[in-house]
Amino acid sequence: MLEITPHLFIQDNEVEMTAIRASGAGGQNVNKVASAVHLRFDIRSSSLPREVQDRLLSSRDRRINRDGIIVIKAQEHRTFAQNRDVAHLRLVRLIRDAMVPVKKRKPTRVSRSARRRRMDIKNRRGRLKELRRKVRVSDE
């Protein structure tokens, strides 16, 4: 059982783990040992609360595919057990982040004095740049 919060758990049968061969350096060991982990978690058929499922499905995380399945690949370590723990930790973090409600933005206006300061600064910079120009001598 995977603990998300003290009151929320995910059953082991909801998480599908597959051992795969890790890519990258590792010598001969990388060709014969499947130490990397592919974790798959179906959001829609999970026991998560409905609002957490909706937040996860509406998030733009690249680890969530169109079918609503979270796919996490962990291959940092040389052992399957360590990679499994890393994959579990990533899943827990993703779900915990989805549990935090998004704050609604309060529309605000820029104050008149702030606009005036901005324009003053722009005018000063313009005058400074104007002074850097070449001086033209008029033939009049």
Tab-separated table of C-alpha atoms in Angstrom:
chain	number	residue	atom	x	y	z
A	1	MET	CA	0.000	0.000	0.000
A	2	LEU	CA	1.318	3.437	-1.012
A	3	GLU	CA	0.695	6.312	1.432
A	4	ILE	CA	-0.129	9.642	-0.205
A	5	THR	CA	-1.270	11.419	2.975
A	6	PRO	CA	-2.045	10.012	6.437
A	7	HIS	CA	-5.666	9.603	5.278
A	8	LEU	CA	-5.197	8.661	1.619
A	9	PHE	CA	-3.677	5.432	0.352
A	10	ILE	CA	-3.308	3.685	-3.010
A	11	GLN	CA	-3.577	-0.092	-3.142
A	12	ASP	CA	-0.677	-2.009	-4.686
A	13	ASN	CA	-2.966	-3.552	-7.322
A	14	GLU	CA	-3.710	-0.040	-8.730
A	15	VAL	CA	-0.039	0.497	-9.631
A	16	GLU	CA	1.468	-1.588	-12.431
A	17	MET	CA	5.255	-2.029	-12.345
A	18	THR	CA	7.343	-3.408	-15.193
A	19	ALA	CA	11.068	-4.090	-15.135
A	20	ILE	CA	12.807	-2.867	-18.272
A	21	ARG	CA	16.392	-2.494	-19.397
A	22	ALA	CA	17.894	0.876	-18.594
A	23	SER	CA	19.428	2.925	-21.368
A	24	GLY	CA	22.781	4.642	-21.193
A	25	ALA	CA	26.103	3.717	-19.645
A	26	GLY	CA	26.498	0.686	-17.448
A	27	GLY	CA	28.858	-1.715	-19.180
A	28	GLN	CA	27.847	-5.311	-19.774
A	29	ASN	CA	25.426	-5.164	-16.855
A	30	VAL	CA	23.054	-2.860	-18.767
A	31	ASN	CA	22.551	-5.476	-21.496
A	32	LYS	CA	21.490	-8.332	-19.235
A	33	VAL	CA	19.758	-6.840	-16.179
A	34	ALA	CA	16.346	-5.177	-16.244
A	35	SER	CA	16.887	-2.670	-13.444
A	36	ALA	CA	14.844	0.271	-14.759
A	37	VAL	CA	11.187	0.598	-13.803
A	38	HIS	CA	8.117	1.538	-15.828
A	39	LEU	CA	5.304	2.539	-13.479
A	40	ARG	CA	1.772	2.829	-14.855
A	41	PHE	CA	-1.162	4.238	-12.864
A	42	ASP	CA	-4.663	4.586	-14.315
A	43	ILE	CA	-6.182	7.755	-12.861
A	44	ARG	CA	-9.786	7.071	-13.898
A	45	SER	CA	-10.002	3.594	-12.358
A	46	SER	CA	-8.133	4.552	-9.186
A	47	SER	CA	-9.511	4.987	-5.677
A	48	LEU	CA	-8.439	8.650	-5.563
A	49	PRO	CA	-11.114	11.236	-4.707
A	50	ARG	CA	-12.959	12.608	-7.742
A	51	GLU	CA	-11.585	16.173	-7.409
A	52	VAL	CA	-7.981	14.878	-7.278
A	53	GLN	CA	-8.636	12.747	-10.362
A	54	ASP	CA	-10.043	15.778	-12.191
A	55	ARG	CA	-7.048	17.944	-11.254
A	56	LEU	CA	-4.626	15.254	-12.392
A	57	LEU	CA	-6.443	14.779	-15.696
A	58	SER	CA	-6.575	18.520	-16.358
A	59	SER	CA	-2.899	19.079	-15.526
A	60	ARG	CA	-0.484	19.497	-18.404
A	61	ASP	CA	2.085	17.050	-17.075
A	62	ARG	CA	3.813	15.176	-19.886
A	63	ARG	CA	3.774	11.967	-17.834
A	64	ILE	CA	-0.019	11.748	-18.147
A	65	ASN	CA	-1.169	10.423	-21.516
A	66	ARG	CA	-4.499	10.981	-23.312
A	67	ASP	CA	-6.017	7.853	-21.797
A	68	GLY	CA	-5.500	9.229	-18.281
A	69	ILE	CA	-2.620	6.918	-17.418
A	70	ILE	CA	0.435	8.182	-15.566
A	71	VAL	CA	3.629	6.657	-16.974
A	72	ILE	CA	6.799	7.131	-14.928
A	73	LYS	CA	10.186	5.732	-15.952
A	74	ALA	CA	12.905	5.505	-13.300
A	75	GLN	CA	16.421	4.400	-14.220
A	76	GLU	CA	18.807	6.480	-12.110
A	77	HIS	CA	19.985	3.641	-9.882
A	78	ARG	CA	21.576	0.292	-10.624
A	79	THR	CA	19.029	-1.794	-8.735
A	80	PHE	CA	15.366	-2.455	-9.427
A	81	ALA	CA	14.410	-1.845	-5.780
A	82	GLN	CA	15.923	1.647	-5.697
A	83	ASN	CA	14.329	2.580	-9.029
A	84	ARG	CA	10.966	1.239	-7.805
A	85	ASP	CA	11.198	3.459	-4.712
A	86	VAL	CA	12.056	6.495	-6.869
A	87	ALA	CA	9.087	5.814	-9.163
A	88	HIS	CA	6.754	5.481	-6.155
A	89	LEU	CA	8.081	8.759	-4.738
A	90	ARG	CA	7.471	10.571	-8.050
A	91	LEU	CA	3.904	9.242	-8.207
A	92	VAL	CA	3.227	10.359	-4.619
A	93	ARG	CA	4.616	13.847	-5.357
A	94	LEU	CA	2.491	14.158	-8.493
A	95	ILE	CA	-0.682	13.211	-6.617
A	96	ARG	CA	0.138	15.465	-3.646
A	97	ASP	CA	0.660	18.405	-5.999
A	98	ALA	CA	-2.746	17.714	-7.537
A	99	MET	CA	-4.362	17.731	-4.102
A	100	VAL	CA	-3.463	21.388	-3.525
A	101	PRO	CA	-6.304	23.554	-4.846
A	102	VAL	CA	-5.324	26.221	-7.353
A	103	LYS	CA	-5.703	29.749	-6.001
A	104	LYS	CA	-8.052	31.888	-8.020
A	105	ARG	CA	-6.377	34.988	-9.440
A	106	LYS	CA	-7.772	38.325	-8.357
A	107	PRO	CA	-7.631	40.763	-11.275
A	108	THR	CA	-5.786	43.949	-10.369
A	109	ARG	CA	-5.033	47.225	-12.115
A	110	VAL	CA	-1.720	49.018	-12.358
A	111	SER	CA	-1.908	52.235	-10.335
A	112	ARG	CA	-1.720	55.630	-11.995
A	113	SER	CA	1.502	56.513	-10.145
A	114	ALA	CA	3.148	53.248	-11.279
A	115	ARG	CA	2.226	54.028	-14.902
A	116	ARG	CA	3.602	57.562	-14.494
A	117	ARG	CA	6.885	56.211	-13.011
A	118	ARG	CA	7.217	53.753	-15.888
A	119	MET	CA	6.708	56.486	-18.471
A	120	ASP	CA	9.209	58.781	-16.678
A	121	ILE	CA	11.830	56.041	-16.738
A	122	LYS	CA	11.151	55.377	-20.441
A	123	ASN	CA	11.478	59.097	-21.244
A	124	ARG	CA	14.752	59.367	-19.302
A	125	ARG	CA	16.193	56.369	-21.155
A	126	GLY	CA	15.069	57.868	-24.469
A	127	ARG	CA	16.752	61.187	-23.685
A	128	LEU	CA	19.948	59.375	-22.657
A	129	LYS	CA	19.999	57.445	-25.925
A	130	GLU	CA	19.291	60.649	-27.827
A	131	LEU	CA	22.472	62.155	-26.345
A	132	ARG	CA	24.499	59.216	-27.715
A	133	ARG	CA	23.585	60.033	-31.317
A	134	LYS	CA	26.064	61.696	-33.637
A	135	VAL	CA	25.848	65.438	-33.662
A	136	ARG	CA	24.700	66.837	-36.999
A	137	VAL	CA	26.039	70.192	-38.058
A	138	SER	CA	23.509	72.134	-40.069
A	139	ASP	CA	24.805	74.041	-43.136
A	140	GLU	CA	22.374	76.907	-42.778
